[in-house]
Coordinates of C-alpha atoms in Angstrom, one line a residue:
M1 CA 108.7 69.5 86.6
S2 CA 111.2 72.3 86.9
L3 CA 109.2 74.7 84.9
C4 CA 106.2 74.4 87.1
S5 CA 107.7 74.9 90.5
P6 CA 110.8 76.8 91.8
V7 CA 111.0 74.4 94.7
L8 CA 111.1 71.3 92.5
R9 CA 113.6 73.0 90.2
T10 CA 115.9 73.5 93.2
M11 CA 115.4 69.9 94.3
L12 CA 116.1 68.5 90.9
C13 CA 118.8 70.9 89.6
G14 CA 120.6 71.7 92.9
N15 CA 123.0 69.8 95.0
F16 CA 120.3 67.4 96.4
S17 CA 119.9 63.6 96.3
E18 CA 116.9 64.0 94.1
G19 CA 119.0 65.6 91.3
S20 CA 120.9 62.3 90.7
S21 CA 118.1 59.9 91.3
R22 CA 115.4 58.5 88.9
E23 CA 112.8 59.0 91.7
A24 CA 111.9 61.9 94.0
H25 CA 109.9 61.1 97.1
L26 CA 107.5 64.0 98.1
E27 CA 106.3 63.7 101.7
D28 CA 102.9 64.7 102.9
V29 CA 101.3 64.9 99.5
S30 CA 99.5 62.0 97.8
S31 CA 100.2 61.0 94.3
D32 CA 96.6 61.9 93.2
I33 CA 96.8 65.4 94.7
F34 CA 100.2 66.0 93.1
K35 CA 98.8 64.9 89.7
R36 CA 95.8 67.1 90.1
T37 CA 98.0 70.1 91.0
L38 CA 100.1 69.5 87.9
D39 CA 96.9 69.3 85.8
V40 CA 95.7 72.6 87.1
W41 CA 99.1 74.2 86.3
L42 CA 98.8 72.8 82.8
G43 CA 95.5 74.6 82.3
K44 CA 92.9 72.0 83.0
A45 CA 89.6 73.0 84.6
V46 CA 89.5 73.4 88.4
T47 CA 86.5 71.2 89.4
L48 CA 85.1 70.8 92.9
S49 CA 84.9 67.1 93.7
S50 CA 85.1 68.1 97.4
V51 CA 86.2 71.1 99.4
E52 CA 88.8 69.1 101.2
E53 CA 90.4 67.8 98.1
L54 CA 90.5 71.1 96.3
V55 CA 92.1 72.7 99.3
A56 CA 94.7 69.9 99.4
V57 CA 95.6 70.9 95.8
G58 CA 96.0 74.5 96.9
V59 CA 98.1 73.5 99.9
A60 CA 100.3 71.4 97.7
A61 CA 100.6 74.3 95.2
D62 CA 101.6 76.6 97.9
R63 CA 104.2 74.2 99.3
F64 CA 105.8 74.0 95.8
G65 CA 105.6 77.6 95.0
M66 CA 103.0 77.4 92.2
R67 CA 101.3 80.7 92.6
S68 CA 99.2 80.4 89.5
V69 CA 97.6 77.2 90.8
C70 CA 97.0 78.7 94.3
E71 CA 95.1 81.6 92.6
R72 CA 93.0 79.4 90.5
V73 CA 92.1 77.3 93.5
E74 CA 91.1 80.2 95.6
A75 CA 89.0 81.6 92.7
A76 CA 87.3 78.2 92.4
L77 CA 86.5 78.1 96.1
C78 CA 84.9 81.6 95.9
N79 CA 82.9 80.5 92.9
A80 CA 81.7 77.4 94.7
V81 CA 80.5 79.4 97.5
D82 CA 78.6 81.7 95.2
A83 CA 76.8 78.7 93.8
D84 CA 76.1 76.8 97.0
V85 CA 75.9 78.7 100.4
S86 CA 75.7 75.3 102.2
I87 CA 79.5 74.9 101.8
I88 CA 80.4 78.2 103.2
V89 CA 81.5 76.9 106.6
D90 CA 83.5 74.1 105.1
V91 CA 85.3 76.5 102.8
F92 CA 85.8 79.1 105.5
N93 CA 87.3 76.3 107.9
Y94 CA 89.7 75.1 105.3
S95 CA 90.7 78.5 103.9
L96 CA 91.7 79.8 107.4
A97 CA 93.5 76.6 108.2
A98 CA 95.5 76.7 104.9
S99 CA 96.0 80.6 105.1
F100 CA 94.2 81.2 101.9
E101 CA 93.8 84.9 102.5
K102 CA 91.7 85.9 99.5
A103 CA 89.3 83.0 99.7
A104 CA 88.9 83.5 103.5
T105 CA 88.2 87.2 103.0
F106 CA 85.5 86.5 100.4
V107 CA 84.0 83.5 102.2
R108 CA 83.9 85.5 105.5
E109 CA 81.6 88.1 103.9
A110 CA 79.3 85.4 102.6
A111 CA 79.3 83.8 106.0
L112 CA 78.4 87.1 107.8
D113 CA 75.5 87.6 105.2
H114 CA 74.1 84.1 105.6
F115 CA 74.7 83.6 109.3
Q116 CA 71.0 82.9 110.2
E117 CA 70.5 80.5 107.3
L118 CA 73.7 78.6 108.4
C119 CA 72.5 78.5 112.0
A120 CA 69.1 77.2 110.9
S121 CA 70.7 74.4 108.8
G122 CA 73.1 73.3 111.6
K123 CA 76.3 74.1 109.5
M124 CA 77.5 76.6 112.0
L125 CA 78.0 73.7 114.5
E126 CA 80.8 72.5 112.3
A127 CA 82.6 75.9 112.3
S128 CA 86.2 75.9 113.8
V129 CA 86.8 78.2 116.7
D130 CA 88.8 80.5 114.5
V131 CA 85.8 80.8 112.0
L132 CA 83.4 81.7 114.9
D133 CA 85.9 84.2 116.3
A134 CA 86.1 85.9 113.0
M135 CA 82.3 86.0 112.6
L136 CA 81.0 86.7 116.1
G137 CA 83.3 89.6 116.7
S138 CA 82.2 91.5 113.5
D139 CA 79.7 94.3 113.5
E140 CA 78.8 93.1 110.0
L141 CA 77.3 89.9 111.3
C142 CA 73.7 89.7 110.0
V143 CA 71.4 88.7 112.8
D144 CA 67.9 89.9 113.9
R145 CA 68.4 89.2 117.6
E146 CA 71.7 88.9 119.6
E147 CA 70.1 86.1 121.5
E148 CA 70.5 84.0 118.4
V149 CA 74.3 84.4 118.7
L150 CA 74.3 83.2 122.3
E151 CA 72.1 80.3 121.4
L152 CA 74.3 79.3 118.6
L153 CA 77.4 79.4 120.9
G154 CA 75.5 77.4 123.4
R155 CA 74.7 74.6 120.9
W156 CA 78.3 74.8 119.5
S157 CA 79.9 74.4 122.9
Q158 CA 77.7 71.4 123.6
W159 CA 78.6 69.9 120.1
Q160 CA 82.3 70.7 120.2
K161 CA 82.7 70.2 124.0
G162 CA 85.3 72.9 124.0
M163 CA 85.3 74.7 127.4
E164 CA 88.3 77.0 126.8
E165 CA 87.2 77.9 123.3
G166 CA 83.7 78.5 124.5
A167 CA 84.9 80.9 127.2
R168 CA 87.0 82.7 124.6
L169 CA 84.1 83.2 122.2
L170 CA 81.7 84.4 124.9
A171 CA 83.8 87.6 124.8
R172 CA 82.5 88.2 121.2
V173 CA 78.8 88.1 122.2
R174 CA 77.1 91.6 122.7
F175 CA 75.3 90.7 125.9
G176 CA 74.2 94.4 126.4
A177 CA 72.1 94.1 123.2
M178 CA 69.9 91.2 124.8
D179 CA 66.7 91.5 126.8
G180 CA 67.2 91.9 130.5
E181 CA 64.8 89.1 131.4
Y182 CA 66.4 86.8 129.0
L183 CA 69.8 87.4 130.6
R184 CA 68.3 86.6 134.0
T185 CA 66.4 83.5 133.2
R186 CA 67.6 81.9 130.0
A187 CA 71.3 82.7 129.2
C188 CA 73.0 80.2 131.5
E189 CA 70.7 77.3 130.7
L190 CA 72.1 77.2 127.2
F191 CA 75.5 76.0 128.3
R192 CA 77.1 73.1 130.0
E193 CA 77.8 73.4 133.7
E194 CA 81.5 74.2 133.1
L195 CA 80.6 77.4 131.1
R196 CA 77.8 78.7 133.1
E197 CA 79.9 80.7 135.6
A198 CA 81.6 82.6 132.6
V199 CA 78.1 83.2 131.1
S200 CA 76.7 84.5 134.4
A201 CA 79.6 86.9 134.7
H202 CA 79.0 88.4 131.3
A203 CA 75.2 88.5 132.0
K204 CA 75.7 90.3 135.3
E205 CA 78.0 93.0 133.6
A206 CA 75.4 93.6 130.9
L207 CA 72.6 93.8 133.5
A208 CA 74.5 96.2 135.4
A209 CA 75.0 98.4 132.4
L210 CA 71.2 98.1 131.6
K211 CA 70.4 99.3 135.1
D212 CA 72.8 102.2 134.9
A213 CA 71.3 103.2 131.6
G214 CA 67.8 103.2 133.2
V215 CA 66.5 100.2 131.0
P216 CA 66.8 97.3 133.4
G217 CA 64.1 95.3 131.5
G218 CA 65.1 96.1 128.0
R219 CA 67.9 96.5 125.5
L220 CA 70.4 99.3 125.4
G221 CA 70.0 101.8 122.6
G222 CA 73.6 103.0 122.5
P223 CA 77.1 102.0 123.2
V224 CA 78.0 100.7 126.7
P225 CA 81.3 99.9 128.4
S226 CA 83.5 97.1 127.0
G227 CA 81.6 97.2 123.7
L228 CA 78.8 95.1 125.0
N229 CA 76.3 96.6 122.7
S230 CA 78.0 97.4 119.4
V231 CA 75.3 97.4 116.8
R232 CA 75.3 94.7 114.3
R233 CA 73.5 94.6 110.9
R234 CA 69.9 93.7 111.0
G235 CA 66.6 94.5 109.2
A236 CA 65.7 95.0 105.6
G237 CA 64.1 98.4 105.6
V238 CA 65.4 102.0 105.5
D239 CA 64.3 103.5 108.8
W240 CA 63.4 107.1 108.5
A241 CA 62.3 107.6 112.2
M242 CA 65.6 109.4 113.0
H243 CA 65.2 111.8 110.1
A244 CA 63.6 115.3 110.7
G245 CA 60.1 115.5 109.1
A246 CA 59.9 111.9 108.2
G247 CA 57.1 111.0 110.6
G248 CA 58.5 107.6 111.4
T249 CA 57.8 106.2 107.9
R250 CA 59.6 103.0 107.1
L251 CA 60.5 102.5 103.5
R252 CA 60.7 99.0 102.1
G253 CA 61.9 97.6 98.9
H254 CA 65.2 95.8 99.4
E255 CA 65.2 92.1 99.9
H256 CA 68.3 92.0 102.1
Q257 CA 70.1 94.3 104.6
V258 CA 70.5 98.0 103.7
S259 CA 74.2 98.7 103.6
C260 CA 74.5 102.4 102.9
L261 CA 72.7 105.7 102.0
A262 CA 73.7 108.7 100.1
E263 CA 72.1 112.0 99.0
A264 CA 72.4 113.2 95.4
G265 CA 70.4 115.2 93.0
G266 CA 67.4 115.8 95.3
H267 CA 67.1 112.1 96.1
V268 CA 68.2 109.8 98.7
W269 CA 69.8 106.6 97.4
S270 CA 70.0 103.2 99.3
A271 CA 72.0 100.2 98.5
S272 CA 71.8 96.7 99.8
Y273 CA 73.4 93.3 100.0
D274 CA 70.7 92.2 97.6
G275 CA 72.7 93.8 94.8
T276 CA 70.3 96.7 94.2
V277 CA 70.4 100.5 94.5
H278 CA 67.1 102.3 95.0
R279 CA 66.3 106.0 94.5
W280 CA 63.9 107.6 96.9
H281 CA 62.4 111.1 96.4
Q282 CA 63.2 113.3 99.5
R283 CA 59.8 115.0 99.6
T284 CA 57.3 112.1 98.7
L285 CA 59.6 109.2 100.0
A286 CA 58.5 107.3 96.9
C287 CA 60.9 104.9 95.2
D288 CA 61.1 106.0 91.5
L289 CA 64.1 104.0 90.3
T290 CA 65.7 100.7 91.0
M291 CA 69.1 99.7 89.6
K292 CA 70.4 96.2 89.9
L293 CA 74.0 95.0 90.2
D294 CA 73.1 91.4 91.0
P295 CA 74.8 89.1 92.0
N296 CA 77.2 91.4 93.8
A297 CA 76.3 93.1 97.1
V298 CA 76.7 96.9 97.2
F299 CA 78.6 98.2 100.2
S300 CA 79.1 101.9 99.5
L301 CA 77.6 104.9 97.6
C302 CA 79.1 108.3 96.8
P303 CA 78.0 111.2 94.6
F304 CA 81.0 112.2 92.4
R305 CA 81.2 114.9 89.6
G306 CA 77.5 114.8 89.1
R307 CA 77.2 111.1 89.1
L308 CA 76.5 108.3 91.6
V309 CA 79.2 105.8 92.2
A310 CA 78.7 102.4 93.9
G311 CA 81.3 100.0 95.2
G312 CA 80.8 96.5 96.4
Q313 CA 81.8 92.8 95.8
G314 CA 83.8 91.9 92.8
G315 CA 86.1 95.0 93.0
R316 CA 84.2 97.1 90.7
L317 CA 83.1 100.7 90.7
T318 CA 79.6 101.2 88.9
V319 CA 78.9 104.7 87.7
W320 CA 75.4 106.1 86.9
G321 CA 74.4 109.5 85.4
E322 CA 71.9 111.9 87.0
D323 CA 69.1 110.2 85.2
G324 CA 70.0 106.8 86.6
G325 CA 71.5 105.5 83.3
L326 CA 74.6 103.3 83.5
E327 CA 77.6 105.2 82.3
R328 CA 80.5 102.8 83.0
V329 CA 81.9 100.0 85.1
V330 CA 85.5 100.5 86.3
K331 CA 87.5 97.5 87.4
A332 CA 89.1 99.0 90.4
L333 CA 90.4 95.7 92.0
T334 CA 90.7 92.1 91.4
P335 CA 87.4 90.1 91.7
F336 CA 88.7 88.6 95.0
F337 CA 88.3 91.9 96.8
S338 CA 85.4 94.2 97.6
I339 CA 85.1 98.0 97.9
K340 CA 83.7 98.8 101.4
A341 CA 84.0 102.6 101.5
L342 CA 83.8 105.6 99.2
V343 CA 84.3 109.3 99.7
A344 CA 84.9 112.2 97.2
S345 CA 87.0 115.3 97.5
G346 CA 87.2 117.7 94.7
D347 CA 88.2 115.8 91.5
R348 CA 89.3 112.6 93.5
L349 CA 87.4 109.6 94.6
F350 CA 88.8 107.5 97.4
C351 CA 88.0 103.8 97.6
G352 CA 88.6 101.7 100.8
A353 CA 88.8 98.0 100.2
T354 CA 89.0 94.6 101.8
N355 CA 92.7 94.3 100.6
K356 CA 93.6 96.8 103.3
S357 CA 94.3 99.6 100.7
I358 CA 92.8 102.9 99.6
T359 CA 92.9 103.7 95.9
V360 CA 92.7 107.2 94.6
W361 CA 90.8 107.7 91.2
T362 CA 90.5 110.7 89.0
V363 CA 88.7 111.3 85.7
R364 CA 91.0 112.3 82.8
R365 CA 90.1 114.9 80.1
D366 CA 89.2 112.2 77.8
G367 CA 86.6 110.8 80.3
E368 CA 88.6 107.7 81.2
W369 CA 89.0 106.7 84.8
A370 CA 92.5 106.4 86.2
C371 CA 94.0 105.2 89.4
E372 CA 96.3 108.0 90.6
R373 CA 97.8 106.1 93.5
T374 CA 97.3 103.5 96.2
L375 CA 97.6 104.4 99.9
R376 CA 98.6 101.6 102.3
G377 CA 99.1 101.5 106.1
H378 CA 96.1 99.6 107.5
E379 CA 96.5 96.0 108.6
A380 CA 92.9 94.9 107.9
V381 CA 89.8 95.8 105.8
V382 CA 89.2 99.5 105.3
T383 CA 85.6 100.1 106.5
C384 CA 85.0 103.7 106.3
L385 CA 86.4 107.0 104.8
A386 CA 85.8 110.7 105.4
V387 CA 87.2 114.0 104.4
W388 CA 87.7 116.4 107.3
R389 CA 89.5 119.8 107.4
G390 CA 91.0 119.0 104.0
K391 CA 92.4 115.7 105.2
L392 CA 91.4 112.1 104.2
V393 CA 90.5 110.1 107.4
S394 CA 90.2 106.3 107.1
G395 CA 89.0 103.7 109.5
S396 CA 89.7 99.8 109.6
E397 CA 89.0 96.6 111.3
D398 CA 92.5 96.8 112.6
G399 CA 91.1 99.2 115.2

């Protein structure tokens, strides 16, 4: 017992009553959970009988300072979400409540990806206020229409009957991205009487912004005051309408949201949450190569030393040559974390990640990749990187 836990070692070997007793009474943990926690520490497989029970094992392990057990429990929760998206909300609820940071970060990304599916199944109605707050405030929320976010919140407030929580979450909705007529006639009807005044206030502010922008009957096309129209992720095609000479052509091929674009070797490369990278010829706009990283989503692309580097879920850097041939996979982070941003400068590649850090990579003379250093300073996920006037500039969800 003393070997598995520093807390138990202090209890049993220190100047406490348990040290001289044949029994030790552990409060707030059942005998079954404690036995299973010991089994995991001894190396037995971590199986998921229920999310609640597995989280209880993790909480017990954290209480007794059994870090190896905590890590295995969090890994098991992440694997369970990969295998069954229907448990995303349950795992997210428990992970936040139990302060399982690694699992919560992983599951949050999955929840943002599968938001519409979870809404359709009704699972989002079971989300805690903290889960909804973490999701609805994110630009990475995958939704086709902002009206769907408001409609979910209306159903959730009816289901949970939480007036204060509902009013708090309304501030996360991008009212300025909604249709003007919808705001006038439909928005307030979604909510109980107690919340309609708050909804009306948000709707009026958005309608005033729409009027000022000269589009009183439509949606705003750009940022407006108070962040009412911050763009969320939506759509599955690469839209070329904003590119000179593209003629408004829309390229399709990805099965999920497009996450990033890069130009390299006379081609445009696109990556997606479907785990693929497509190569598009700049002149003909034809897709002439598809590379698959399934099951991991790709979040970032960057040309580097005549190669293309991709970063995404699983903490790995995938490197292709000019011909699209796979050259190597670099394990940059532990599998719990994801690489969200890449930028190259000279012989260095900078990687921003969900663990709040920026790692600096170089290629040695023997061709091996080496992490030169790790930069820390952000308090949340690093979302973007750029090199400007010889300086590395980084952005984060910490604002």
